[in-house]
Short mmCIF file of C-alpha atoms and ligand atoms in Angstrom, two decimals:
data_model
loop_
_atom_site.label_atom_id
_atom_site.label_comp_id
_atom_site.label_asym_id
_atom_site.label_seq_id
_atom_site.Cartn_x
_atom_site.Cartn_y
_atom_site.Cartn_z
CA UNK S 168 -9.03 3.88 -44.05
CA UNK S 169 -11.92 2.83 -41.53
CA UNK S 170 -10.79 -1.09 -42.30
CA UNK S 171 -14.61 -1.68 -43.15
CA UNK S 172 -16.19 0.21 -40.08
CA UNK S 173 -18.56 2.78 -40.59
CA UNK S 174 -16.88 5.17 -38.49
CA UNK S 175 -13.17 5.77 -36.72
CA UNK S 176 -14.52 5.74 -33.21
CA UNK S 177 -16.23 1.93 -34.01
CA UNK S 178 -12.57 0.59 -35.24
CA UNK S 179 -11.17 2.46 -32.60
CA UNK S 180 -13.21 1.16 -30.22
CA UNK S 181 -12.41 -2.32 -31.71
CA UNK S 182 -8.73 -2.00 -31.96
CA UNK S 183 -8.20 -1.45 -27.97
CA UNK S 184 -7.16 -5.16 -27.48
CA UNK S 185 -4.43 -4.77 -30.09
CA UNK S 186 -3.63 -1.34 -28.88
CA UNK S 187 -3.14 -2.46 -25.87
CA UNK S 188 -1.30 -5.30 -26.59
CA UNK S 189 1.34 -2.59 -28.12
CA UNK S 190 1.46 -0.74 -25.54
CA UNK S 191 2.69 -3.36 -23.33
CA UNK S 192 4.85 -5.17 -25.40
CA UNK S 193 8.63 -5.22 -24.32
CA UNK S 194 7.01 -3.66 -21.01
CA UNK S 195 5.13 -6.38 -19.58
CA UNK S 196 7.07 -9.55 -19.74
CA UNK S 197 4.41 -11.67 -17.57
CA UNK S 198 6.48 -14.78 -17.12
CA UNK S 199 9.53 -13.52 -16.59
CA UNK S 200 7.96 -11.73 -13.77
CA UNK S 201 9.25 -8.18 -14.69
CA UNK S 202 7.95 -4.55 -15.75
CA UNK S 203 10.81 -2.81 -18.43
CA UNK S 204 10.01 1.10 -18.90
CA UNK S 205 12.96 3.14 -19.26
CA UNK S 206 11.60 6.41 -18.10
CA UNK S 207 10.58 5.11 -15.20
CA UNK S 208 13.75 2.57 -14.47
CA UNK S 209 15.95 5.49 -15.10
CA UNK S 210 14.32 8.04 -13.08
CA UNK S 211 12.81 5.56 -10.54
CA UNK S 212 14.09 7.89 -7.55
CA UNK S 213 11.90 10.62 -8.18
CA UNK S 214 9.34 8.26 -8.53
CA UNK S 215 10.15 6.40 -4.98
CA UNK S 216 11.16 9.41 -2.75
CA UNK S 217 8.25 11.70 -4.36
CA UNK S 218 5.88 13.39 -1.47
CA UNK S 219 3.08 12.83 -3.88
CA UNK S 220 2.64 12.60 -7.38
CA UNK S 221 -0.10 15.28 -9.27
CA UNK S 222 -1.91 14.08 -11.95
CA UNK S 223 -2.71 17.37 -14.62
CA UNK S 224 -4.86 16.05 -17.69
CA UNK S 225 -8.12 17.31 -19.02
CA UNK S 226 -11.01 15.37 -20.45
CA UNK S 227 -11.12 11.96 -20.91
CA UNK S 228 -7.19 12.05 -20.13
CA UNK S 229 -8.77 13.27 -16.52
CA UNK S 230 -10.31 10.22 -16.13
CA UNK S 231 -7.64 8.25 -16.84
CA UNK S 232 -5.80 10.11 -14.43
CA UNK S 233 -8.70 9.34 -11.56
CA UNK S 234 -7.82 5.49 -12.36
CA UNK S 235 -4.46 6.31 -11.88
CA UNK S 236 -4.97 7.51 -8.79
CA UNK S 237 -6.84 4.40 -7.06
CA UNK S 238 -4.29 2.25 -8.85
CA UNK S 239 -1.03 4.24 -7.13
CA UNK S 240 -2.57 4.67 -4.04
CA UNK S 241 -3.92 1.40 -3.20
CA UNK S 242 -0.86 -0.71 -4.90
CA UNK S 243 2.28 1.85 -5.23
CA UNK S 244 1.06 3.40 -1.56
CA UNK S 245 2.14 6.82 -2.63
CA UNK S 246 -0.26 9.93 -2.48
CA UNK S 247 -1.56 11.02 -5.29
CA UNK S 248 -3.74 14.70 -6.19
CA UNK S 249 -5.72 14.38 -10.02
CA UNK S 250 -5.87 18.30 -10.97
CA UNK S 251 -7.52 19.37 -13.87
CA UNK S 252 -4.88 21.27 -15.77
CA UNK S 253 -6.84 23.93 -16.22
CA UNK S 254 -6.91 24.61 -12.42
CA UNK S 255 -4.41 23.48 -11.61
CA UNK S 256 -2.09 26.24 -13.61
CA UNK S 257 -4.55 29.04 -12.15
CA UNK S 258 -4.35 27.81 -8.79
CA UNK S 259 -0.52 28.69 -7.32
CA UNK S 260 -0.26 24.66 -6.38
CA UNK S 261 1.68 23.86 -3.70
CA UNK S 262 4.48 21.83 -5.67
CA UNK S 263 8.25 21.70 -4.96
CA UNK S 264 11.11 20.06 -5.74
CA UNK S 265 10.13 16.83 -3.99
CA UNK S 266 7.26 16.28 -6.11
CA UNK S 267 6.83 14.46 -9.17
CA UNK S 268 3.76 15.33 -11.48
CA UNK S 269 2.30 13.61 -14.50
CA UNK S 270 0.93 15.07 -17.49
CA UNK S 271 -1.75 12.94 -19.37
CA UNK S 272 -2.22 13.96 -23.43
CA UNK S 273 -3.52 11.86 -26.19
CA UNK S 274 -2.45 14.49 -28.61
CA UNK S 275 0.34 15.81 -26.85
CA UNK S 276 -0.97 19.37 -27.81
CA UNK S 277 -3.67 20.76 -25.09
CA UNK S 278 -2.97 23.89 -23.68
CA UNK S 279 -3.83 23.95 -20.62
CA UNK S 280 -1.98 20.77 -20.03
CA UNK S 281 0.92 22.03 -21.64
CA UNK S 282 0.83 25.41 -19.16
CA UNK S 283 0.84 22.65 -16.22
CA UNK S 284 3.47 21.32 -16.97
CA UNK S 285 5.76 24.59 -17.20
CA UNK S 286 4.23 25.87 -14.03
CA UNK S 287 5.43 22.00 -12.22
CA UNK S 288 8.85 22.24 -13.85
CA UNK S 289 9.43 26.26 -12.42
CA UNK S 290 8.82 25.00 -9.01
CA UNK S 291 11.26 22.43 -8.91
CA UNK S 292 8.98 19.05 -9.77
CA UNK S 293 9.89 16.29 -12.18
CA UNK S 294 7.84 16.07 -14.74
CA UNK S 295 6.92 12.59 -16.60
CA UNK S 296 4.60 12.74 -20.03
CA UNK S 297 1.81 9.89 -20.95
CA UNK S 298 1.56 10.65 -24.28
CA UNK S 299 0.32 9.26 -27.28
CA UNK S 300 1.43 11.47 -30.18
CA UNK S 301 5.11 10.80 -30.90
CA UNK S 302 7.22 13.84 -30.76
CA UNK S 303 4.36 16.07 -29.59
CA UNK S 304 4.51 19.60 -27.50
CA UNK S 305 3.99 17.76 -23.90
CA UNK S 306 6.14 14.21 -25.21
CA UNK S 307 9.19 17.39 -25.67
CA UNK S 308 8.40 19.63 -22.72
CA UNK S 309 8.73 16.81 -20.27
CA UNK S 310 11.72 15.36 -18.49
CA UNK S 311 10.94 11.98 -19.20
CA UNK S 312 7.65 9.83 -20.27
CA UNK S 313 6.21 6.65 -21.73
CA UNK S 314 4.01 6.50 -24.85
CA UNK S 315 0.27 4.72 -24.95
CA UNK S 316 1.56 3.38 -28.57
CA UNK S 317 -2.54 3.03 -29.36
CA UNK S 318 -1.89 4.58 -32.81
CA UNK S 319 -3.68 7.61 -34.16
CA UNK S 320 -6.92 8.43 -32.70
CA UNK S 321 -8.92 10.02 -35.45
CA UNK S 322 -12.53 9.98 -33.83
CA UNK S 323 -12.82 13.04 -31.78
CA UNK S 324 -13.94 10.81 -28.54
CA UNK S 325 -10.95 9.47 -27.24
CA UNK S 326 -11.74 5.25 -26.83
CA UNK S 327 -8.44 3.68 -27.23
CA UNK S 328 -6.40 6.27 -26.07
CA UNK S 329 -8.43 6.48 -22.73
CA UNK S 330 -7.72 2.27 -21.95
CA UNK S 331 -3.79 2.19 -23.47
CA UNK S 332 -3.62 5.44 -21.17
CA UNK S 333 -4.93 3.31 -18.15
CA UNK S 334 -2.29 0.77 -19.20
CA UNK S 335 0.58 2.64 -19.06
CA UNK S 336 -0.66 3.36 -15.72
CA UNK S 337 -0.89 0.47 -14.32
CA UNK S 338 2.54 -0.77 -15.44
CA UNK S 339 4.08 2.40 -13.58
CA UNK S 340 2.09 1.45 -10.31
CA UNK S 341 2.52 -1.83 -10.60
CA UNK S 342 6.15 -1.72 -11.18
CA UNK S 343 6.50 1.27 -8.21
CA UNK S 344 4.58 -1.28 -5.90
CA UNK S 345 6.92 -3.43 -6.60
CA UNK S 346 10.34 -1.33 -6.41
CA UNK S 347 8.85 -0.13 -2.48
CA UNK S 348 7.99 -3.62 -1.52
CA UNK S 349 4.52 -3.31 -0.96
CA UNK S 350 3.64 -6.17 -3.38
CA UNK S 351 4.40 -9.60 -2.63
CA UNK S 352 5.87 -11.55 -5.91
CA UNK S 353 3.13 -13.75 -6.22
CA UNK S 354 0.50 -10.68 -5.93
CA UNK S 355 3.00 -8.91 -8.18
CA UNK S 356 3.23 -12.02 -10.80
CA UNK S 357 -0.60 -12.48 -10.38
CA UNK S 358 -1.39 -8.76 -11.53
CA UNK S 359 0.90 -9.04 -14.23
CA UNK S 360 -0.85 -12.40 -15.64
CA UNK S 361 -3.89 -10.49 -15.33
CA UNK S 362 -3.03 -7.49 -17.46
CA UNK S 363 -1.06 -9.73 -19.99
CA UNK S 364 -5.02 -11.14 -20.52
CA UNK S 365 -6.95 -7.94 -20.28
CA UNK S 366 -6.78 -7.70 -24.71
CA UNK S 367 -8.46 -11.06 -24.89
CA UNK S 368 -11.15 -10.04 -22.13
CA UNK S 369 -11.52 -6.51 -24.10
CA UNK S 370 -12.73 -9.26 -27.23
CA UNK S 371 -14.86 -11.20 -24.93
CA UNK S 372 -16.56 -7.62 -24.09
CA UNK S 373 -16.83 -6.17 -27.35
CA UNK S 374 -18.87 -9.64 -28.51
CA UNK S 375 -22.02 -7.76 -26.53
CA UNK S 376 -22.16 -5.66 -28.97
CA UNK S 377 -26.00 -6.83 -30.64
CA UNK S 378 -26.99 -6.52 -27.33
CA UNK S 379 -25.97 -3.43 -26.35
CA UNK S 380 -27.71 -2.12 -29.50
CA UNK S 381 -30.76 -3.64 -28.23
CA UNK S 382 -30.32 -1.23 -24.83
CA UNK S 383 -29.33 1.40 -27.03
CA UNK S 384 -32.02 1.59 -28.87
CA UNK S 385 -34.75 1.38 -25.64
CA UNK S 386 -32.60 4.57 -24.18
CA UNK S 387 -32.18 6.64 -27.42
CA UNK S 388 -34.73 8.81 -26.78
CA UNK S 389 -34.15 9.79 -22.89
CA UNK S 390 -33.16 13.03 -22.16
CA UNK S 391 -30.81 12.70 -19.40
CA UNK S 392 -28.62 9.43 -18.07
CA UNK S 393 -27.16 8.82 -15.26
CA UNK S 394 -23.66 7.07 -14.92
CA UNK S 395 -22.79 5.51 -11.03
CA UNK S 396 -19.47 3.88 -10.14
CA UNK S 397 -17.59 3.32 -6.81
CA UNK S 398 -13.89 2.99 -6.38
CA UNK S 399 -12.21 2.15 -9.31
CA UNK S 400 -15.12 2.33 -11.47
CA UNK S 401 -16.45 5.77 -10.48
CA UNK S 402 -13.90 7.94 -12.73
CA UNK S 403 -15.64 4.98 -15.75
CA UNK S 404 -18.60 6.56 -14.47
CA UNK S 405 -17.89 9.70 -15.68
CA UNK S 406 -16.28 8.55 -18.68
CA UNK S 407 -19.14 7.05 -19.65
CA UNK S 408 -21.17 9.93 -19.17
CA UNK S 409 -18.86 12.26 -20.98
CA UNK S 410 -19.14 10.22 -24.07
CA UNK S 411 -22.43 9.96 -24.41
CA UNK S 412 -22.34 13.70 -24.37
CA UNK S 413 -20.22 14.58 -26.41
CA UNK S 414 -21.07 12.58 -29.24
CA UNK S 415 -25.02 12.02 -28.58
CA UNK S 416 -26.07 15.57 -26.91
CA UNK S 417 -27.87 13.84 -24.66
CA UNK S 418 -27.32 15.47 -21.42
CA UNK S 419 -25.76 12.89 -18.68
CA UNK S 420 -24.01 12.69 -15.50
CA UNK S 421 -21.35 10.40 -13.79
CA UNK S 422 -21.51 10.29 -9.73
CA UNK S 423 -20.00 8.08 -7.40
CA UNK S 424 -22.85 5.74 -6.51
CA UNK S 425 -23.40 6.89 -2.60
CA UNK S 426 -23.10 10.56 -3.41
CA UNK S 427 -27.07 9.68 -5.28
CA UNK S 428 -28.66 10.08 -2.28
CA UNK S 429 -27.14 13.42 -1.71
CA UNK S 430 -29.07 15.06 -4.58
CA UNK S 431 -29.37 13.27 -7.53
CA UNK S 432 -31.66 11.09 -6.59
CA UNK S 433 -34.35 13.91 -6.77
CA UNK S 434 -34.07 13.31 -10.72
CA UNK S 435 -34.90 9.87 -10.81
CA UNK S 436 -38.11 8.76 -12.65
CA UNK S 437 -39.40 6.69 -14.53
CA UNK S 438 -37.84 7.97 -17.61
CA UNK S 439 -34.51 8.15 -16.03
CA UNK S 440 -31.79 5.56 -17.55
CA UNK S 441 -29.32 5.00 -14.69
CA UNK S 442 -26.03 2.78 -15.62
CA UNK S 443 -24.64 1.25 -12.46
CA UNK S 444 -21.20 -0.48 -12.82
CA UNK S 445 -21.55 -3.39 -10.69
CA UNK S 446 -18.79 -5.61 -10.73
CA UNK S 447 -17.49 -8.67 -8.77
CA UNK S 448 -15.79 -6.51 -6.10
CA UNK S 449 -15.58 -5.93 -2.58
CA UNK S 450 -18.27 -2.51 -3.19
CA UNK S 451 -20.67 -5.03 -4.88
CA UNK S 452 -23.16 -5.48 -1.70
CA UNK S 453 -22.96 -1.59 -1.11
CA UNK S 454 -23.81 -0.88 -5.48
CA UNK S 455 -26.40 -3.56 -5.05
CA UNK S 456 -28.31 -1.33 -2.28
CA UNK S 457 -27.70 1.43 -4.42
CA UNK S 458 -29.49 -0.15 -7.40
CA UNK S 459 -32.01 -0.96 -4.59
CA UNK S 460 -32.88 2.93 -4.33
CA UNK S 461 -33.13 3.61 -7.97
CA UNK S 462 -35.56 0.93 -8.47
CA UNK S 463 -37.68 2.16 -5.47
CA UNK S 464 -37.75 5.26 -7.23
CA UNK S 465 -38.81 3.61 -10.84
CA UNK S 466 -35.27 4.61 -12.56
CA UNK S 467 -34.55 1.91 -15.38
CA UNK S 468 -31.60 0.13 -14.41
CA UNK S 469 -28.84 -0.55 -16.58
CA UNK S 470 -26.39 -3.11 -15.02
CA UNK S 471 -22.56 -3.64 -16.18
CA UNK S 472 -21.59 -6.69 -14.13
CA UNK S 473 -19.45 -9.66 -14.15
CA UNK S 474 -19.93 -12.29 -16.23
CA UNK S 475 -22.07 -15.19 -14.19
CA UNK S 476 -23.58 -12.28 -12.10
CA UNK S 477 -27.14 -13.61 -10.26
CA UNK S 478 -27.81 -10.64 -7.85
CA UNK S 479 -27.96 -7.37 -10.04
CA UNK S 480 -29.53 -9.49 -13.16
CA UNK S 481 -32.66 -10.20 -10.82
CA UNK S 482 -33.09 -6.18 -10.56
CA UNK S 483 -32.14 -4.51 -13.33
CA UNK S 484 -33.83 -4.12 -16.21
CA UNK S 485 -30.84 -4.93 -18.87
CA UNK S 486 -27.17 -6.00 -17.82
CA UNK S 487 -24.37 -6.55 -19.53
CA UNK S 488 -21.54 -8.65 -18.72
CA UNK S 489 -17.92 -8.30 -19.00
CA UNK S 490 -15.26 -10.76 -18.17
CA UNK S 491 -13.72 -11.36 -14.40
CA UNK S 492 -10.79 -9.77 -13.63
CA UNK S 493 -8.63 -8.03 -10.27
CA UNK S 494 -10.33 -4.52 -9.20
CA UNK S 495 -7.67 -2.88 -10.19
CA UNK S 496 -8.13 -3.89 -13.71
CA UNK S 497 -12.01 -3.97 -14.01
CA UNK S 498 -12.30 -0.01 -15.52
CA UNK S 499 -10.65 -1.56 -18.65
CA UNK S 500 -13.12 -3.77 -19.56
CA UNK S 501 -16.28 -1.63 -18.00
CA UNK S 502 -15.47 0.90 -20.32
CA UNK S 503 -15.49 -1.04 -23.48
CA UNK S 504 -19.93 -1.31 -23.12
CA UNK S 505 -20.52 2.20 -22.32
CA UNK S 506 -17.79 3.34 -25.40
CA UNK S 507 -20.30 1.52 -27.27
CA UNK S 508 -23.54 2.16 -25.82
CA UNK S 509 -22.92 5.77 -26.48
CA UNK S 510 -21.43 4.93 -30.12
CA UNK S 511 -24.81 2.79 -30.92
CA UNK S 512 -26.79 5.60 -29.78
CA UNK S 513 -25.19 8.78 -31.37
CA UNK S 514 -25.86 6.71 -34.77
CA UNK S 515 -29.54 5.80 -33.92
CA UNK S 516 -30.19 9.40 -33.13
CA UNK S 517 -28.17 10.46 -36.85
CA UNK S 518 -25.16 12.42 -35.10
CA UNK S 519 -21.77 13.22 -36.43
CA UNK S 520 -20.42 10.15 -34.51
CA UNK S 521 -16.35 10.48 -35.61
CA UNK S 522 -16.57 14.84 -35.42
CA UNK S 523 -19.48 16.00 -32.82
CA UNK S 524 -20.41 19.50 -32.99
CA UNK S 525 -18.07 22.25 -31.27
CA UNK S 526 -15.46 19.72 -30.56
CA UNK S 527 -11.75 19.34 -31.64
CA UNK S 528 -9.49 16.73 -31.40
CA UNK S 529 -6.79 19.01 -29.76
CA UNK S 530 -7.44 22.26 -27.97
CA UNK S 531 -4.83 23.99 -28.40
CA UNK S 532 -6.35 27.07 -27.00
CA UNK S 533 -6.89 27.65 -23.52
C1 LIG J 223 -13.15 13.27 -24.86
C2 LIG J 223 -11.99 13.95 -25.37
C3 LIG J 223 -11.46 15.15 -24.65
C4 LIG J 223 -9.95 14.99 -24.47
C5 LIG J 223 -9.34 16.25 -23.86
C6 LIG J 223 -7.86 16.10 -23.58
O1 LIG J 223 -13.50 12.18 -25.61
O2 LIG J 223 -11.45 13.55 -26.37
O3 LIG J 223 -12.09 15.32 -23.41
O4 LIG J 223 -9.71 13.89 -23.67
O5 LIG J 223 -9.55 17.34 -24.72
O6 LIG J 223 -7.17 15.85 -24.74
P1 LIG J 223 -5.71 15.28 -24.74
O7 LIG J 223 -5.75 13.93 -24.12
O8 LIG J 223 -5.27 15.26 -26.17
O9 LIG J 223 -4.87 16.22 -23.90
#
């Protein structure tokens, strides 16, 4: 049942770049030039005249919806809030009938989510699901939706589900960019070739794998981590840091990389492992100078950076390359080393990788 992996979360890890593949097939048709999702094509009003779009998820789903939110805003152009559900249903949100608010659920089944949702559709707001679970409580209490199709997710830290979420993402902003006319077609075409090749890039990443057991194994022992990221890759910041939590216990944090200087930065030492995302992008100059302060301070410096990267390999102390791609689609492959950095890690140090202590798959209590 673990197709000859030792646990569910290192074949789920493994099987993004299929999962992915499913959940854009019949969705993404690259050369044709065209994005097909029927909850969005027959609801794409809502979607186009919205004020702003709200974004309820917890956990990991959270972060997907913090991609989500760089990804709408910088190619759909429409305003987006990322609550956590949680809050969000305490809160008395301002939403109306003009609004249009997306629930994020792997399982389909989390409470608070599912509370969100009610409190959107009493005040008027179209509701759209991003579930995985077929048939589940949020796929039925939503007006319309679009599945991640990544398959069950049996490890308790959600991998594939998080990157298939992203996915389905992008293909709504994307195709909303498109539908407002704030792509070009080439740009448009162009971001579609790129997602089409994200799977084979997710390979290409997951081949660092002896390496990253190699960092793994020199951070094992630390007691706290640090996780920095700026624009697209801060909410894989705190992805990152949430999963070596969860399934390590190894306390960690995910900041956006200029906030360090506003009180992190205090905690750095020498015994401090600090993962910068650094990626070909236009923050690279500004992450470089932020790398600059941690190794001032003696942090150990953990680089993720594009493949062919010269700057960030002279000053870290390990990097770790994943393919090129566009911005918009670098937290899909900047993900995959940190899913298994933590993985590697939580085995060295004996844990219950696939069921951590305290956790459940779905919370189905508030
Ligand atoms: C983290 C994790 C949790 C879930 C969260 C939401 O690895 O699995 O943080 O992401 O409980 O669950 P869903 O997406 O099922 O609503």
């Amino acid at each position: 049942e673990k197709g000859g992996y030792e646990h569910f979360m290192l074949k789920e890890i493994h099987e993004q770049p299929e999962a992915i593949r499913d959940t854009y097939r019949g969705r993404l048709l690259a050369n044709e030039g065209i994005i097909r999702m029927a909850g969005i094509d027959d609801n794409i009003e809502k979607f186009t005249q919205a004020d702003k779009i709200t974004i309820v998820a917890c956990g990991t789903s959270w972060h997907a919806g913090l991609v989500a939110e760089y990804i709408f805003e910088d190619l759909a152009r429409i305003p987006v809030e990322v609550e956590y559900a949680s809050e969000f249903r305490y809160r008395n949100p301002v939403i109306t009938n003009k609004d249009v608010v997306i629930a994020i659920s792997q399982s389909g089944e989390t409470a608070d989510t599912l509370a969100a949702i009610k409190l959107a559709k009493q005040n008027g707001a179209f509701v759209f699901g991003v579930c995985n679970v077929v048939g589940s409580s949020i796929a039925r209490e939503t007006h319309a939706g679009a599945y991640t199709h990544a398959g069950p997710e049996i490890g308790v830290a959600s991998t594939k589900a998080f990157t298939t979420q992203i996915t389905v993402l992008t293909l709504i902003a994307l195709k909303l960019a498109k539908v407002k006319g704030n792509m070009s077609n080439s740009d448009f075409h162009h971001h579609l070739q790129e997602l089409e090749l994200i799977p084979e890039k997710i390979e290409k990443a997951l081949k660092a794998d002896a390496h990253i057991q190699i960092v793994a194994k020199q951070y094992k022992d630390a007691k706290n981590s640090l996780y920095l990221g700026r624009g697209y890759n801060f909410p894989v910041a705190l992805e990152g840091a949430l999963k070596l939590k969860e399934i390590s216990y190894i306390h960690a944090e995910g900041y956006p990389a200029a906030e360090m200087k506003h009180g992190p930065i205090a905690l750095i030492d020498e015994q401090m492992p600090v993962y910068v995302i650094a990626v070909n992008n236009p923050h690279y100059g500004k992450v470089v100078s932020n790398i600059e302060e941690i190794k001032s301070r003696s942090g150990k410096i953990i680089g993720i950076v594009t493949e062919g990267d010269e700057e960030v390999k002279e000053l870290a102390d390990h990097v770790i390359e994943v393919p090129n791609t566009l911005e918009s689609l670098t937290p899909l492959l900047t993900t995959i080393p940190l899913q298994l950095l933590s993985y590697h890690i939580a085995v060295m140090l004996d844990r219950n990788v696939d069921q951590p202590r305290n956790l459940a798959k779905s919370v189905t209590v508030e």
